[in-house]
CSV table of C-alpha atoms in Angstrom, one decimal:
chain,number,residue,atom,x,y,z
A,29,MET,CA,2.1,-36.6,14.3
A,30,ASN,CA,3.6,-35.7,11.0
A,31,TYR,CA,1.3,-35.8,8.0
A,32,LEU,CA,1.9,-35.3,4.3
A,33,ALA,CA,-1.1,-33.4,3.0
A,34,ILE,CA,-1.4,-33.8,-0.8
A,35,VAL,CA,-3.2,-31.2,-2.9
A,36,GLY,CA,-4.9,-33.4,-5.5
A,37,THR,CA,-5.2,-30.8,-8.3
A,38,ASN,CA,-3.0,-28.8,-10.6
A,39,SER,CA,-5.3,-25.7,-10.3
A,40,HIS,CA,-3.6,-22.6,-9.1
A,41,VAL,CA,-6.8,-21.5,-7.3
A,42,SER,CA,-8.3,-24.4,-5.4
A,43,THR,CA,-10.6,-24.7,-2.4
A,44,ASN,CA,-9.0,-28.1,-1.7
A,45,ARG,CA,-5.7,-26.3,-1.2
A,46,MET,CA,-7.4,-23.8,1.0
A,47,LEU,CA,-8.9,-26.7,3.0
A,48,LEU,CA,-5.5,-28.2,3.7
A,49,GLN,CA,-4.0,-24.8,4.5
A,50,PHE,CA,-6.8,-24.3,7.0
A,51,MET,CA,-6.2,-27.8,8.5
A,52,LYS,CA,-2.4,-27.1,8.8
A,53,GLU,CA,-3.1,-24.0,10.9
A,54,HIS,CA,-6.1,-25.2,12.7
A,55,PHE,CA,-4.5,-28.5,13.9
A,56,LYS,CA,-0.9,-27.1,14.5
A,57,GLU,CA,-1.0,-27.8,18.2
A,58,ASP,CA,-1.8,-31.5,17.5
A,59,ALA,CA,0.1,-32.4,14.3
A,60,GLN,CA,2.4,-31.0,11.6
A,61,LEU,CA,1.0,-31.0,8.1
A,62,GLU,CA,3.3,-30.5,5.1
A,63,LEU,CA,1.5,-29.5,2.0
A,64,TYR,CA,2.6,-31.2,-1.3
A,65,GLU,CA,1.6,-30.2,-4.8
A,66,VAL,CA,1.1,-33.0,-7.3
A,67,ARG,CA,1.2,-30.5,-10.1
A,68,ASP,CA,5.0,-30.5,-9.7
A,69,LEU,CA,5.2,-34.1,-10.9
A,70,PRO,CA,5.7,-35.2,-14.5
A,71,ALA,CA,2.8,-37.1,-16.1
A,72,PHE,CA,3.1,-40.8,-15.5
A,73,TYR,CA,5.1,-42.9,-18.1
A,74,GLU,CA,6.9,-46.2,-18.0
A,75,VAL,CA,10.5,-45.4,-17.2
A,76,LYS,CA,13.5,-47.2,-18.7
A,77,ASP,CA,16.6,-48.5,-16.9
A,78,ASP,CA,15.2,-47.8,-13.5
A,79,GLN,CA,15.4,-44.0,-14.0
A,80,VAL,CA,12.7,-42.8,-11.7
A,81,PRO,CA,12.2,-39.0,-11.9
A,82,GLU,CA,13.8,-37.1,-9.1
A,83,ALA,CA,10.4,-35.5,-8.1
A,84,VAL,CA,8.8,-38.9,-7.9
A,85,ALA,CA,11.6,-40.3,-5.7
A,86,ALA,CA,11.2,-37.2,-3.5
A,87,LEU,CA,7.5,-37.8,-3.1
A,88,SER,CA,8.1,-41.4,-2.2
A,89,ALA,CA,10.5,-40.4,0.5
A,90,LYS,CA,8.1,-37.9,2.0
A,91,ILE,CA,5.3,-40.5,2.1
A,92,LEU,CA,7.6,-43.0,3.8
A,93,GLN,CA,8.8,-40.5,6.4
A,94,ALA,CA,5.3,-39.3,7.3
A,95,ASP,CA,3.1,-41.0,10.0
A,96,GLY,CA,0.2,-40.7,7.6
A,97,VAL,CA,-1.1,-39.0,4.5
A,98,ILE,CA,-4.1,-36.7,3.9
A,99,ILE,CA,-5.4,-36.3,0.4
A,100,ALA,CA,-7.7,-33.5,-0.7
A,101,THR,CA,-9.4,-34.2,-4.0
A,102,PRO,CA,-11.9,-32.2,-6.1
A,103,GLU,CA,-14.3,-33.9,-8.3
A,104,TYR,CA,-14.0,-33.8,-12.1
A,105,ASP,CA,-16.7,-35.7,-14.0
A,106,HIS,CA,-17.5,-38.0,-11.0
A,107,ALA,CA,-13.8,-38.9,-10.6
A,108,ILE,CA,-10.5,-37.6,-9.2
A,109,PRO,CA,-8.4,-35.3,-11.4
A,110,ALA,CA,-6.0,-36.9,-13.9
A,111,VAL,CA,-3.0,-35.3,-12.2
A,112,LEU,CA,-3.8,-37.0,-8.9
A,113,LYS,CA,-4.3,-40.4,-10.6
A,114,SER,CA,-1.0,-39.9,-12.4
A,115,ALA,CA,0.8,-39.3,-9.0
A,116,LEU,CA,-0.7,-42.4,-7.6
A,117,GLU,CA,0.3,-44.4,-10.7
A,118,TRP,CA,3.9,-43.3,-10.1
A,119,ILE,CA,3.8,-44.5,-6.5
A,120,SER,CA,2.2,-47.8,-7.5
A,121,TYR,CA,4.7,-48.4,-10.3
A,122,THR,CA,7.8,-47.5,-8.4
A,123,SER,CA,8.2,-47.4,-4.6
A,124,GLN,CA,4.7,-48.5,-3.4
A,125,ALA,CA,5.3,-46.1,-0.5
A,126,LEU,CA,1.6,-46.0,0.4
A,127,THR,CA,1.4,-49.7,1.3
A,128,ASP,CA,0.1,-49.9,4.9
A,129,LYS,CA,0.3,-46.1,5.3
A,130,PRO,CA,-2.7,-44.5,7.1
A,131,VAL,CA,-4.6,-42.3,4.7
A,132,LEU,CA,-7.4,-39.8,5.3
A,133,ILE,CA,-9.4,-38.5,2.3
A,134,VAL,CA,-11.1,-35.0,2.4
A,135,GLY,CA,-12.6,-33.0,-0.4
A,136,ALA,CA,-14.1,-29.7,-1.4
A,137,SER,CA,-16.2,-28.9,-4.5
A,138,HIS,CA,-18.2,-26.0,-5.8
A,139,GLY,CA,-21.3,-28.2,-5.9
A,140,SER,CA,-23.4,-29.3,-3.0
A,141,LEU,CA,-22.1,-32.9,-2.8
A,142,GLY,CA,-18.5,-32.0,-1.8
A,143,SER,CA,-16.6,-34.4,-4.0
A,144,SER,CA,-18.4,-37.5,-2.7
A,145,ARG,CA,-18.1,-39.5,-6.0
A,146,ALA,CA,-14.4,-38.6,-6.3
A,147,GLN,CA,-13.7,-39.7,-2.8
A,148,ALA,CA,-15.4,-43.1,-3.5
A,149,HIS,CA,-13.3,-43.3,-6.6
A,150,LEU,CA,-10.1,-42.5,-4.7
A,151,ARG,CA,-10.9,-45.1,-2.0
A,152,GLN,CA,-11.2,-47.7,-4.7
A,153,ILE,CA,-7.8,-46.7,-6.2
A,154,LEU,CA,-6.0,-46.7,-2.9
A,155,ASP,CA,-7.3,-50.1,-2.1
A,156,SER,CA,-5.7,-51.6,-5.2
A,157,PRO,CA,-3.0,-54.2,-4.6
A,158,GLU,CA,0.1,-52.1,-5.4
A,159,LEU,CA,-1.1,-49.1,-3.4
A,160,ALA,CA,-2.7,-51.0,-0.5
A,161,ALA,CA,-3.1,-47.9,1.8
A,162,ARG,CA,-4.7,-48.2,5.2
A,163,LEU,CA,-7.9,-46.1,4.8
A,164,MET,CA,-9.8,-45.0,7.8
A,165,PRO,CA,-13.2,-46.6,7.5
A,166,SER,CA,-16.5,-44.7,7.7
A,167,SER,CA,-14.8,-41.3,7.3
A,168,GLU,CA,-15.8,-38.6,4.8
A,169,PHE,CA,-15.3,-34.9,5.0
A,170,LEU,CA,-17.3,-33.4,2.2
A,171,LEU,CA,-17.2,-29.6,1.9
A,172,GLY,CA,-19.8,-28.5,-0.6
A,173,LYS,CA,-20.3,-25.0,-2.1
A,174,SER,CA,-16.7,-24.5,-1.2
A,175,GLN,CA,-16.3,-21.1,-2.9
A,176,ALA,CA,-18.2,-19.5,-0.1
A,177,ALA,CA,-16.9,-21.8,2.7
A,178,PHE,CA,-13.9,-19.7,3.7
A,179,ASN,CA,-13.5,-16.1,4.9
A,180,ALA,CA,-10.8,-13.7,3.6
A,181,GLY,CA,-8.3,-15.1,6.1
A,182,GLY,CA,-8.8,-18.7,5.0
A,183,THR,CA,-10.8,-19.8,8.0
A,184,LEU,CA,-13.6,-22.3,7.5
A,185,ILE,CA,-16.7,-20.3,8.3
A,186,ASP,CA,-19.3,-23.0,9.2
A,187,GLU,CA,-19.1,-24.0,12.8
A,188,ASP,CA,-20.8,-27.3,12.3
A,189,LYS,CA,-18.3,-28.2,9.5
A,190,ARG,CA,-15.4,-27.2,11.7
A,191,ALA,CA,-16.7,-29.5,14.5
A,192,GLU,CA,-17.1,-32.3,12.0
A,193,LEU,CA,-13.5,-31.8,10.7
A,194,ASP,CA,-12.3,-31.7,14.3
A,195,GLU,CA,-13.9,-35.0,15.1
A,196,ILE,CA,-12.6,-36.7,11.9
A,197,PHE,CA,-9.1,-35.4,12.5
A,198,ARG,CA,-9.0,-36.7,16.1
A,199,GLU,CA,-10.2,-40.1,14.9
A,200,PHE,CA,-7.5,-40.1,12.2
A,201,MET,CA,-4.8,-39.4,14.7
A,202,LEU,CA,-6.1,-42.3,16.8
A,203,PHE,CA,-6.3,-44.4,13.7
A,204,THR,CA,-2.7,-43.6,12.8
A,205,GLN,CA,-1.5,-44.6,16.3
A,206,LEU,CA,-3.4,-47.9,16.1
A,207,ILE,CA,-2.1,-48.8,12.6
A,208,THR,CA,1.5,-47.9,13.7
A,209,LYS,CA,1.2,-50.1,16.7
A,210,LEU,CA,-0.4,-52.9,14.7
A,211,LEU,CA,2.4,-52.9,12.1
A,212,SER,CA,5.1,-52.7,14.7
A,213,GLU,CA,3.8,-55.9,16.3
A,214,LYS,CA,3.2,-57.7,13.0
A,215,VAL,CA,5.7,-60.5,12.3
A,216,THR,CA,6.9,-60.0,8.7
A,217,ILE,CA,9.5,-61.6,6.5
A,218,LYS,CA,11.5,-58.8,4.9
A,219,LYS,CA,12.1,-59.2,1.3
A,220,ASP,CA,14.2,-57.1,-1.1
A,221,LYS,CA,11.7,-54.7,-2.8
A,222,LYS,CA,11.8,-54.7,-6.5
A,223,TYR,CA,10.2,-52.3,-8.9
A,224,VAL,CA,7.5,-53.7,-11.1
A,225,TRP,CA,9.5,-53.6,-14.2
A,226,GLN,CA,12.3,-55.5,-12.6
A,227,THR,CA,10.1,-58.6,-12.1
A,228,GLN,CA,8.7,-58.6,-15.7
A,229,GLU,CA,9.9,-60.9,-18.3
A,230,ALA,CA,11.6,-59.3,-21.3
């Protein structure tokens, strides 16, 4: 499996980034994880003359090529960070590359709840019509008090949390296989994909 692992923050020091880095190493025998930084994207704006920023087009290509996507989000004021929302707006407005893509949400926070409200917020966004991602049901990995969750080598310390992450990741690999099989057998009528602005009246 090849997964794109999106760091959902522009913070240079982030336990969500540490979580994805740990997952990349911990699951390297089972899957390849490529970390992606949303902080490298411009803030969302309505483009003119179909001029999609190069970084946005590159992100869309990475999503389309991946078997699935993993998003790690912190929680800011009970919601996802603006930089992550902006990245999703780019995808929604342009390529819609997340449509039918298997997605796993994980999250770390300094508090005890482990970004639970932000994860619920992100699920709602990803379920919107022009994103329409395939979210694995009944799955949450909530890492609370994350500043003390890793040792100096970046390893997740708590054995119970590691076991929980192992189970969720195994389920996500199976979920990815099932969704891929389902979509391959689905009879669809192919249509030329148009950007949103190409279908709007002047």
